[in-house]
mmCIF file of C-alpha atoms and ligand atoms in Angstrom:
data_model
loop_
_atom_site.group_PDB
_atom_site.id
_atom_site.type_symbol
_atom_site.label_atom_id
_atom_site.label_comp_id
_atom_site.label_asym_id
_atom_site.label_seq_id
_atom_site.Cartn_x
_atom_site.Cartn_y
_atom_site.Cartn_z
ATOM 1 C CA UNK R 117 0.000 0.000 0.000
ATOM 2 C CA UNK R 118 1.530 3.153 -0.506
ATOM 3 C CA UNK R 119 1.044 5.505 2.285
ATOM 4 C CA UNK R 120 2.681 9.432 0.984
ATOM 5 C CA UNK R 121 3.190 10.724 -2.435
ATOM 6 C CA UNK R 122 5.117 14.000 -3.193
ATOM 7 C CA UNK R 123 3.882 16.619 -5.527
ATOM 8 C CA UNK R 124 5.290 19.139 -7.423
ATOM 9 C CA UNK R 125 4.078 22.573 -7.216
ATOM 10 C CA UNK R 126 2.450 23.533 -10.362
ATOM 11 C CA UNK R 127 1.997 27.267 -9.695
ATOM 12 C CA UNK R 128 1.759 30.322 -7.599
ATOM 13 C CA UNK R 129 -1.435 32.797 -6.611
ATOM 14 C CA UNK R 130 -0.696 36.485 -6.824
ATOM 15 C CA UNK R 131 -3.785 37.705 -4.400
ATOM 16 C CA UNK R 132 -5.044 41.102 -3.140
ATOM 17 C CA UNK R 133 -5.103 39.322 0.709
ATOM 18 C CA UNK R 134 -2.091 39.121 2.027
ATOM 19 C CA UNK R 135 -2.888 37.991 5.446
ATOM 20 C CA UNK R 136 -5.243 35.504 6.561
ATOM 21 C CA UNK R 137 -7.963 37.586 8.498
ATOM 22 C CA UNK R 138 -10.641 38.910 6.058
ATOM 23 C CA UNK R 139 -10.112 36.808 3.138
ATOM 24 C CA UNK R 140 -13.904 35.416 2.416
ATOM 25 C CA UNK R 141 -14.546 31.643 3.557
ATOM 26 C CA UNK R 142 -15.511 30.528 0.402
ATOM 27 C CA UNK R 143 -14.763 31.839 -3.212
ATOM 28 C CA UNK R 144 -17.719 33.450 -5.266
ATOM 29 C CA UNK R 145 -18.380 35.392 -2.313
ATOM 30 C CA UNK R 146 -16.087 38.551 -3.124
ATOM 31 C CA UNK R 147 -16.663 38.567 -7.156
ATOM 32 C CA UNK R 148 -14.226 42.141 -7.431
ATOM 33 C CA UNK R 149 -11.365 40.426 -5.724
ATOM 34 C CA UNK R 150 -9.098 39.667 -8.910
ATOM 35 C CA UNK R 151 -5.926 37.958 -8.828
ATOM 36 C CA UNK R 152 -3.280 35.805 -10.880
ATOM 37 C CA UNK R 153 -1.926 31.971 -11.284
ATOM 38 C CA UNK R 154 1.320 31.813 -12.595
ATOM 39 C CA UNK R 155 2.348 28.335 -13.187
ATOM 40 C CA UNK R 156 5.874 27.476 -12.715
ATOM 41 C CA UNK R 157 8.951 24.912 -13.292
ATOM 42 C CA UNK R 158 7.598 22.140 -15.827
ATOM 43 C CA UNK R 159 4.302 23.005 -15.528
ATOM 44 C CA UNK R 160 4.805 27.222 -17.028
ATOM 45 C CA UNK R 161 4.059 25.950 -20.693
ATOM 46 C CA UNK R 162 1.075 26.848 -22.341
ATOM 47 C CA UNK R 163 0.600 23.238 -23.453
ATOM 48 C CA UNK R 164 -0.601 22.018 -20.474
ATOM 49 C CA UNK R 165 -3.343 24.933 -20.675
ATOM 50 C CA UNK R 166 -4.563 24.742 -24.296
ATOM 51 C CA UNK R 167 -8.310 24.775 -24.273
ATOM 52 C CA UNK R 168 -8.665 25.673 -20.623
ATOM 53 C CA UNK R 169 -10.010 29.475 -22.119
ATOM 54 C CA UNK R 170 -13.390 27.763 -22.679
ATOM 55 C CA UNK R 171 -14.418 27.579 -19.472
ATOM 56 C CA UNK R 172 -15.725 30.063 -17.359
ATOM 57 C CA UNK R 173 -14.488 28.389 -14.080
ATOM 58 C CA UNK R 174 -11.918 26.301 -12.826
ATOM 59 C CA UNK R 175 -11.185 24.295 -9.694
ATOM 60 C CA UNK R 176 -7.821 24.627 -7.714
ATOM 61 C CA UNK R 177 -6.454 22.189 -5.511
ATOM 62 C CA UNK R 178 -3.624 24.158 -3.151
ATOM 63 C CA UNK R 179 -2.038 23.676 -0.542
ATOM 64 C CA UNK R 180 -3.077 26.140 2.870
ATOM 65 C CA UNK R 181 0.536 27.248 2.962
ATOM 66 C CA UNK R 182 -0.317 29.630 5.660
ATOM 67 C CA UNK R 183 -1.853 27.418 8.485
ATOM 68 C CA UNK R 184 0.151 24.333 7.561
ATOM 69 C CA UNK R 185 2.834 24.561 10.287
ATOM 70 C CA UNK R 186 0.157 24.664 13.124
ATOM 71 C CA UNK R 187 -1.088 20.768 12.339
ATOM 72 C CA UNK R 188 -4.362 19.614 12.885
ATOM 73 C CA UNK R 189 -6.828 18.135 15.401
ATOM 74 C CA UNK R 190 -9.587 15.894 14.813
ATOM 75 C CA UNK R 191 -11.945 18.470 15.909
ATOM 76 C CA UNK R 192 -12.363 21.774 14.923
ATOM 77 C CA UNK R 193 -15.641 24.706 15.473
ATOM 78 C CA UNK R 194 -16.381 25.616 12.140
ATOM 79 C CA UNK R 195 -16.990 30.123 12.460
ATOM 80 C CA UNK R 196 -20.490 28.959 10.678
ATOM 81 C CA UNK R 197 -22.108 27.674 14.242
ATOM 82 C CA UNK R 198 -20.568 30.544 16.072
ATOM 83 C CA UNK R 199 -17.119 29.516 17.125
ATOM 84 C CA UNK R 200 -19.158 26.772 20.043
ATOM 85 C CA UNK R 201 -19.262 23.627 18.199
ATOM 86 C CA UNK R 202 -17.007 21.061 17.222
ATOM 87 C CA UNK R 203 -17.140 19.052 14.419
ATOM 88 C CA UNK R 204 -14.695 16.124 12.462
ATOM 89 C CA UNK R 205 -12.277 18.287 11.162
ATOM 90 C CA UNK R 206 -13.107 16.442 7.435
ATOM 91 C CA UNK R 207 -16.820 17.598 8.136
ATOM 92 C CA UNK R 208 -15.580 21.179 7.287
ATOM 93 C CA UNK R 209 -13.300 22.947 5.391
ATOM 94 C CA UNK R 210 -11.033 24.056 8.263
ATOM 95 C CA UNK R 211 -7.352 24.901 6.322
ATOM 96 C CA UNK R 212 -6.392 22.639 9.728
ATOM 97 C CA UNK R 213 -6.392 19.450 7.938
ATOM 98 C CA UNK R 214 -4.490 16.104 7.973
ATOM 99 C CA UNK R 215 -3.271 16.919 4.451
ATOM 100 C CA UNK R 216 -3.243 20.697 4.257
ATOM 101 C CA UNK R 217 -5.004 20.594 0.533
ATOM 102 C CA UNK R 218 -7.734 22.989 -0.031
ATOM 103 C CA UNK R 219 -10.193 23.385 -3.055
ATOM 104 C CA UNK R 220 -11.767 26.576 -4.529
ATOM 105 C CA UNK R 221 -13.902 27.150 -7.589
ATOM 106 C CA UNK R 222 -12.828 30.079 -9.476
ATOM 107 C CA UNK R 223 -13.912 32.275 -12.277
ATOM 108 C CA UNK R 224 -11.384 32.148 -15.101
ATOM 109 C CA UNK R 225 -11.331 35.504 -16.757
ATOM 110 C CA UNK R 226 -8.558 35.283 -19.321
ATOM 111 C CA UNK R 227 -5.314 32.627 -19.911
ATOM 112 C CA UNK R 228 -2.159 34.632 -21.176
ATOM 113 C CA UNK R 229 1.230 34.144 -22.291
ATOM 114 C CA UNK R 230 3.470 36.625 -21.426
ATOM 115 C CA UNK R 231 6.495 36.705 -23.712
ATOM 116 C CA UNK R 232 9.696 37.182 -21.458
ATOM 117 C CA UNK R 233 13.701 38.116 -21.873
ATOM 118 C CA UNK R 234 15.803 35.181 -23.066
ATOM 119 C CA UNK R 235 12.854 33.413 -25.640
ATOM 120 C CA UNK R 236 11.033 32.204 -22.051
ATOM 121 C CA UNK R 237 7.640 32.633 -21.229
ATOM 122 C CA UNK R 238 5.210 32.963 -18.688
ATOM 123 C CA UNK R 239 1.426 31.392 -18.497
ATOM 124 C CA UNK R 240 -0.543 33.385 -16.144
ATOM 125 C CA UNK R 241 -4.630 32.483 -15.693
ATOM 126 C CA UNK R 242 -6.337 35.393 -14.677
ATOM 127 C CA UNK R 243 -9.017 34.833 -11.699
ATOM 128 C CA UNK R 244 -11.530 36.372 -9.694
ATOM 129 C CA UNK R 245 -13.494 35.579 -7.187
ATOM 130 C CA UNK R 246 -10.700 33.729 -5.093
ATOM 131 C CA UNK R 247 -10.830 33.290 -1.274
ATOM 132 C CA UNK R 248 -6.561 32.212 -1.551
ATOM 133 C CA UNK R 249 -4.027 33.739 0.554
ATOM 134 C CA UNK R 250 -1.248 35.260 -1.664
ATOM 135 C CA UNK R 251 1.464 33.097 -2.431
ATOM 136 C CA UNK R 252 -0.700 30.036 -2.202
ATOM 137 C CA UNK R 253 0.886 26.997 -3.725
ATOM 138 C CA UNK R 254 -1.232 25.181 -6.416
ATOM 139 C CA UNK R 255 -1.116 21.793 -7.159
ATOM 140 C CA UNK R 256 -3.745 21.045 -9.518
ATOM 141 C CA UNK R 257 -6.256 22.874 -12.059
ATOM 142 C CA UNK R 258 -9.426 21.595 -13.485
ATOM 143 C CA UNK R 259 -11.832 22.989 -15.614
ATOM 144 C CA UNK R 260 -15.133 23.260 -13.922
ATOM 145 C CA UNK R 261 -17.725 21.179 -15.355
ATOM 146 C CA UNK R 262 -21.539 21.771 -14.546
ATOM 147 C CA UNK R 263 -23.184 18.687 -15.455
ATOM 148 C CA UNK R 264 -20.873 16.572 -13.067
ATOM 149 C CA UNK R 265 -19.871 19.719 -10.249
ATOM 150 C CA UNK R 266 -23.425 20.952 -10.403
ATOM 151 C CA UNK R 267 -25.664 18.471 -8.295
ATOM 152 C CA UNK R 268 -28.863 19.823 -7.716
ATOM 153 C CA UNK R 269 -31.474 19.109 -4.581
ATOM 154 C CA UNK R 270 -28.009 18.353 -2.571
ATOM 155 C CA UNK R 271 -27.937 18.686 1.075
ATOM 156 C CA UNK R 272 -25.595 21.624 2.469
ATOM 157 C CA UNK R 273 -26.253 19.796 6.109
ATOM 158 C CA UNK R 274 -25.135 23.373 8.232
ATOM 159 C CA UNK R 275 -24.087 25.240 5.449
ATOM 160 C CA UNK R 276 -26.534 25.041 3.151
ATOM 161 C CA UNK R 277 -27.040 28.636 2.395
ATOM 162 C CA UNK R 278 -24.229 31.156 1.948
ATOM 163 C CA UNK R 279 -24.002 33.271 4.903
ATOM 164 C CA UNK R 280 -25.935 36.487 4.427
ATOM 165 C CA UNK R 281 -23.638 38.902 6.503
ATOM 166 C CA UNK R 282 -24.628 42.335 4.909
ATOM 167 C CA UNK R 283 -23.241 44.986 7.025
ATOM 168 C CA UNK R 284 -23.335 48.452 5.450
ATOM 169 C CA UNK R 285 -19.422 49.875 4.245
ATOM 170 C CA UNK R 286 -19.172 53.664 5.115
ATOM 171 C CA UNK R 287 -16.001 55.683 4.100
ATOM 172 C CA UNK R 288 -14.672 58.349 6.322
ATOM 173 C CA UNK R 289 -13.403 61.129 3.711
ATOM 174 C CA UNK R 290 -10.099 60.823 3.948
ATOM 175 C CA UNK R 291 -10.695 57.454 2.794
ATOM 176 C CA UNK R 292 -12.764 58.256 -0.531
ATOM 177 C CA UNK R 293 -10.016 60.778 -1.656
ATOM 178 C CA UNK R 294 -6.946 58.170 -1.281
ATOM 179 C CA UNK R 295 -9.079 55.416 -2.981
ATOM 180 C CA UNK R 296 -10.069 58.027 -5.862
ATOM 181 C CA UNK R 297 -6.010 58.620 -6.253
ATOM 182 C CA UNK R 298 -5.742 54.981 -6.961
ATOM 183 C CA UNK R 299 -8.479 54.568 -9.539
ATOM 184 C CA UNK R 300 -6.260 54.069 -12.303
ATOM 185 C CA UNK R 301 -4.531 51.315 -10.981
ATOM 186 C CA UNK R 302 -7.123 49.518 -8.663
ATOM 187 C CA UNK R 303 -10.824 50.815 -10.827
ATOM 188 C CA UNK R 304 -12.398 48.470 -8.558
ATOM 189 C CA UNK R 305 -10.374 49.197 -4.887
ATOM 190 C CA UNK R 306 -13.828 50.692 -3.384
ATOM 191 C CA UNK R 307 -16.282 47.965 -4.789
ATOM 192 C CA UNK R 308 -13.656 45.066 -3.382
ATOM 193 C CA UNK R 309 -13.164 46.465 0.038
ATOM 194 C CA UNK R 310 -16.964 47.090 0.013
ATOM 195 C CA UNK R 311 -17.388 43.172 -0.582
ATOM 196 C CA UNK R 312 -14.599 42.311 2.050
ATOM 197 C CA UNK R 313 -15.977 43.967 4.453
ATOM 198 C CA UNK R 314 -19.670 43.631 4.332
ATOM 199 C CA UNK R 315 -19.073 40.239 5.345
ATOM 200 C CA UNK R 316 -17.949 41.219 8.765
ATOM 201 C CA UNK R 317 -14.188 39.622 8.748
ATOM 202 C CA UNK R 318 -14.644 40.043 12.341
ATOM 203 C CA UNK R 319 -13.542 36.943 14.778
ATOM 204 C CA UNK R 320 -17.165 34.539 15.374
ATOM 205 C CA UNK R 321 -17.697 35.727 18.699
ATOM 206 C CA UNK R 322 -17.639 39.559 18.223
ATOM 207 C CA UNK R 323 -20.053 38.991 15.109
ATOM 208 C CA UNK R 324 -23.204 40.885 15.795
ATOM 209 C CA UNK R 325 -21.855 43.276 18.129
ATOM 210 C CA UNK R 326 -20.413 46.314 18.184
ATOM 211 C CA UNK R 327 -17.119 47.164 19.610
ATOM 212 C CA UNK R 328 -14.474 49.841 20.102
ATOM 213 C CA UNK R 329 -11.835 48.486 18.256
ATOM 214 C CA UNK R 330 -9.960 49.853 15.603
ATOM 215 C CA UNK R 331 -9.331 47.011 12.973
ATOM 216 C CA UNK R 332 -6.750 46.864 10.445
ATOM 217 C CA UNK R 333 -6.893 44.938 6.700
ATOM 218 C CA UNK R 334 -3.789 44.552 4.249
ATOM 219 C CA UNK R 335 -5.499 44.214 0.795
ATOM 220 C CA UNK R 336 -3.029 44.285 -2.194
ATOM 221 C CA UNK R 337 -0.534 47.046 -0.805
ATOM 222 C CA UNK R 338 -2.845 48.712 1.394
ATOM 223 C CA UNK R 339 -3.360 48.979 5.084
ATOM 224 C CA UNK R 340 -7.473 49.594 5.245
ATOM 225 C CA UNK R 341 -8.519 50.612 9.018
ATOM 226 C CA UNK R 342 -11.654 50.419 9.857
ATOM 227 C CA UNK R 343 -14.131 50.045 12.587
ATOM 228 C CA UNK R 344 -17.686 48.508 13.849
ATOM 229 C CA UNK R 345 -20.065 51.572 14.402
ATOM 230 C CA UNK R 346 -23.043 49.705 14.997
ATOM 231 C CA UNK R 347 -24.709 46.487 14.359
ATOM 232 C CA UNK R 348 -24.840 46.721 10.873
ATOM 233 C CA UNK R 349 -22.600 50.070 9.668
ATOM 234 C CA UNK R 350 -18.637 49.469 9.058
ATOM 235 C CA UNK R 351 -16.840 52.987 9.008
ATOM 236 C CA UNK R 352 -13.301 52.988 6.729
ATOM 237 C CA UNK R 353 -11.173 55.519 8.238
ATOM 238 C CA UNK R 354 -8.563 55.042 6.105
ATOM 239 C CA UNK R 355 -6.792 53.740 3.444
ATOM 240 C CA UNK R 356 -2.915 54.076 2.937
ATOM 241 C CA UNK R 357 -0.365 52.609 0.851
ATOM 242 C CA UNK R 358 1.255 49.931 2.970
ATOM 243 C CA UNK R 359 5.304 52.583 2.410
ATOM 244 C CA UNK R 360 3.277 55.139 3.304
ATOM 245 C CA UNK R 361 2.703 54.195 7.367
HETATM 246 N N1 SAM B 570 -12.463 26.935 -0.618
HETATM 247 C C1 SAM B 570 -11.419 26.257 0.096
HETATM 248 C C2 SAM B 570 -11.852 24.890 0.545
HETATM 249 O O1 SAM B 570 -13.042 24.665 0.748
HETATM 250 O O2 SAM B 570 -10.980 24.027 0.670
HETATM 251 C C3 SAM B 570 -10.927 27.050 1.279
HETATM 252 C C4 SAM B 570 -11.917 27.176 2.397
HETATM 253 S S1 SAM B 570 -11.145 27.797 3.823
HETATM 254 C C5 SAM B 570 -12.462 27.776 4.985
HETATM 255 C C6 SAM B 570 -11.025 29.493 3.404
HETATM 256 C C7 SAM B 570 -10.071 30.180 4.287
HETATM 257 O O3 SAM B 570 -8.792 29.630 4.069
HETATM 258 C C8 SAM B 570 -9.915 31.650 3.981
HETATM 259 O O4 SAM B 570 -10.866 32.407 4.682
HETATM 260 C C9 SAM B 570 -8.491 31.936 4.455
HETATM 261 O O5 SAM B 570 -8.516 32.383 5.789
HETATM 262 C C10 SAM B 570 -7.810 30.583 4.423
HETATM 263 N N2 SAM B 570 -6.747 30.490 3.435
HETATM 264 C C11 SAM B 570 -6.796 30.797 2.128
HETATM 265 N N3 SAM B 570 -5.616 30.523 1.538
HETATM 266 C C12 SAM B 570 -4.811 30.030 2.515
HETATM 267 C C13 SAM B 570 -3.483 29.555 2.532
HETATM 268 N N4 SAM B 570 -2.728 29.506 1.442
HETATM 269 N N5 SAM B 570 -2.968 29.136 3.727
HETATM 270 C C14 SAM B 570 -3.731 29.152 4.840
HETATM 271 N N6 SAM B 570 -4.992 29.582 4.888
HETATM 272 C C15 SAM B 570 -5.534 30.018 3.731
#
């Protein structure tokens, strides 16, 4: 019986979260957050891509780079019941797993080849929608395929509906103006951090609450502070380039 295999690495995310806190628990559920998949070593040849561009989605299988140090426990309490209940750790999709793989659906907006110094290349797939750490390792891509990944009347058991965390995103002024300076480069900054943080990337337990604290996001090369004014208003007080603190 063979008990381990080795993989290669097969390619690298380039993702506006670049810490674990606020990055949404499932992808789909921040559409504006856009990032890249470069593959790499044996694998950065558009070969092993040709005919991927006809799908709208594709699965990754990656590895949770971030958490993987910190091992696993056969019980975990999945944020969905509140942070109080513990469930088999492969009865969620806690990143604490006995093999640290995780697996996201994402959109695929465009496949490119980038032409490079030296006759080399580079095949980058162009994503949204991702819920991936930067720098997440990927091991695997597969197109998505909705007769087979689509199975309708299946049960969710307790998460069958997305969550519906809606708080309301205020900006402080200071905050419009510097995301207004960045419109060139980041069109979409307010929309994303709108989607981030409606969600309420707020620890379980201080869900549905308010509190004094003032929070802080990095998202792409920004350092986003905000805080909880009520029960259902996030204020952004501001927004600075990450060399700028
Ligand atoms: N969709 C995947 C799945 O079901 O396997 C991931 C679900 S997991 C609950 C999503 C969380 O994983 C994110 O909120 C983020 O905190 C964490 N995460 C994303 N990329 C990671 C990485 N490379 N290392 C560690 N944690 C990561």
């Amino acid at each position: 019986m063979i008990e381990s295999f080795n993989f290669d690495v097969i390619g690298t995310i380039d993702s506006p979260y670049k810490e674990k806190f606020a990055i949404p628990r499932q992808p789909g559920i921040v559409s504006a957050a856009h990032g890249q998949l470069r593959l790499i070593g044996t694998a950065n040849n558009a070969e092993l891509v040709r005919g991927l561009e006809q799908f709208s989605h594709i699965w990754l299988l990656f590895i949770f780079h971030g958490t993987q140090a910190q091992g696993w426990k056969p019980l975990v309490r999945p944020p969905r019941l509140g942070g109080n209940k513990k469930l088999g750790v492969l009865a969620t999709r806690s990143t604490f797993r006995p093999n640290p793989i995780g697996m996201s659906v994402v959109k695929l907006d465009r496949v490119e080849q980038q032409n490079l110094e030296h006759n080399k290349s580079q095949v980058i797939l162009h994503i949204s929608g991702l819920d991936l750490l930067d720098g997440t390792p990927i091991i695997d891509i597969k197109p998505y395929v909705p007769y087979a990944d689509i199975i309708a009347g299946a049960d969710g058991g307790y998460a069958q509906e997305q969550p519906i965390e809606s708080l309301s995103v205020e900006y402080s002024q200071a905050a419009e103006l510097a995301i207004l300076n960045e419109s060139i480069i980041h069109p979409q900054l307010k929309t994303f951090i709108t989607q981030v943080l409606s969600q309420d990337p707020r620890p379980a337990y201080k869900q549905k609450s308010t509190d004094d604290k003032v929070y802080g996001v990095s998202l792409y090369d920004f350092n986003i502070k905000f805080k909880v004014t009520d029960f259902s208003t996030i204020q952004v007080l501001s927004v600075l380039k990450n060399n700028a603190l």
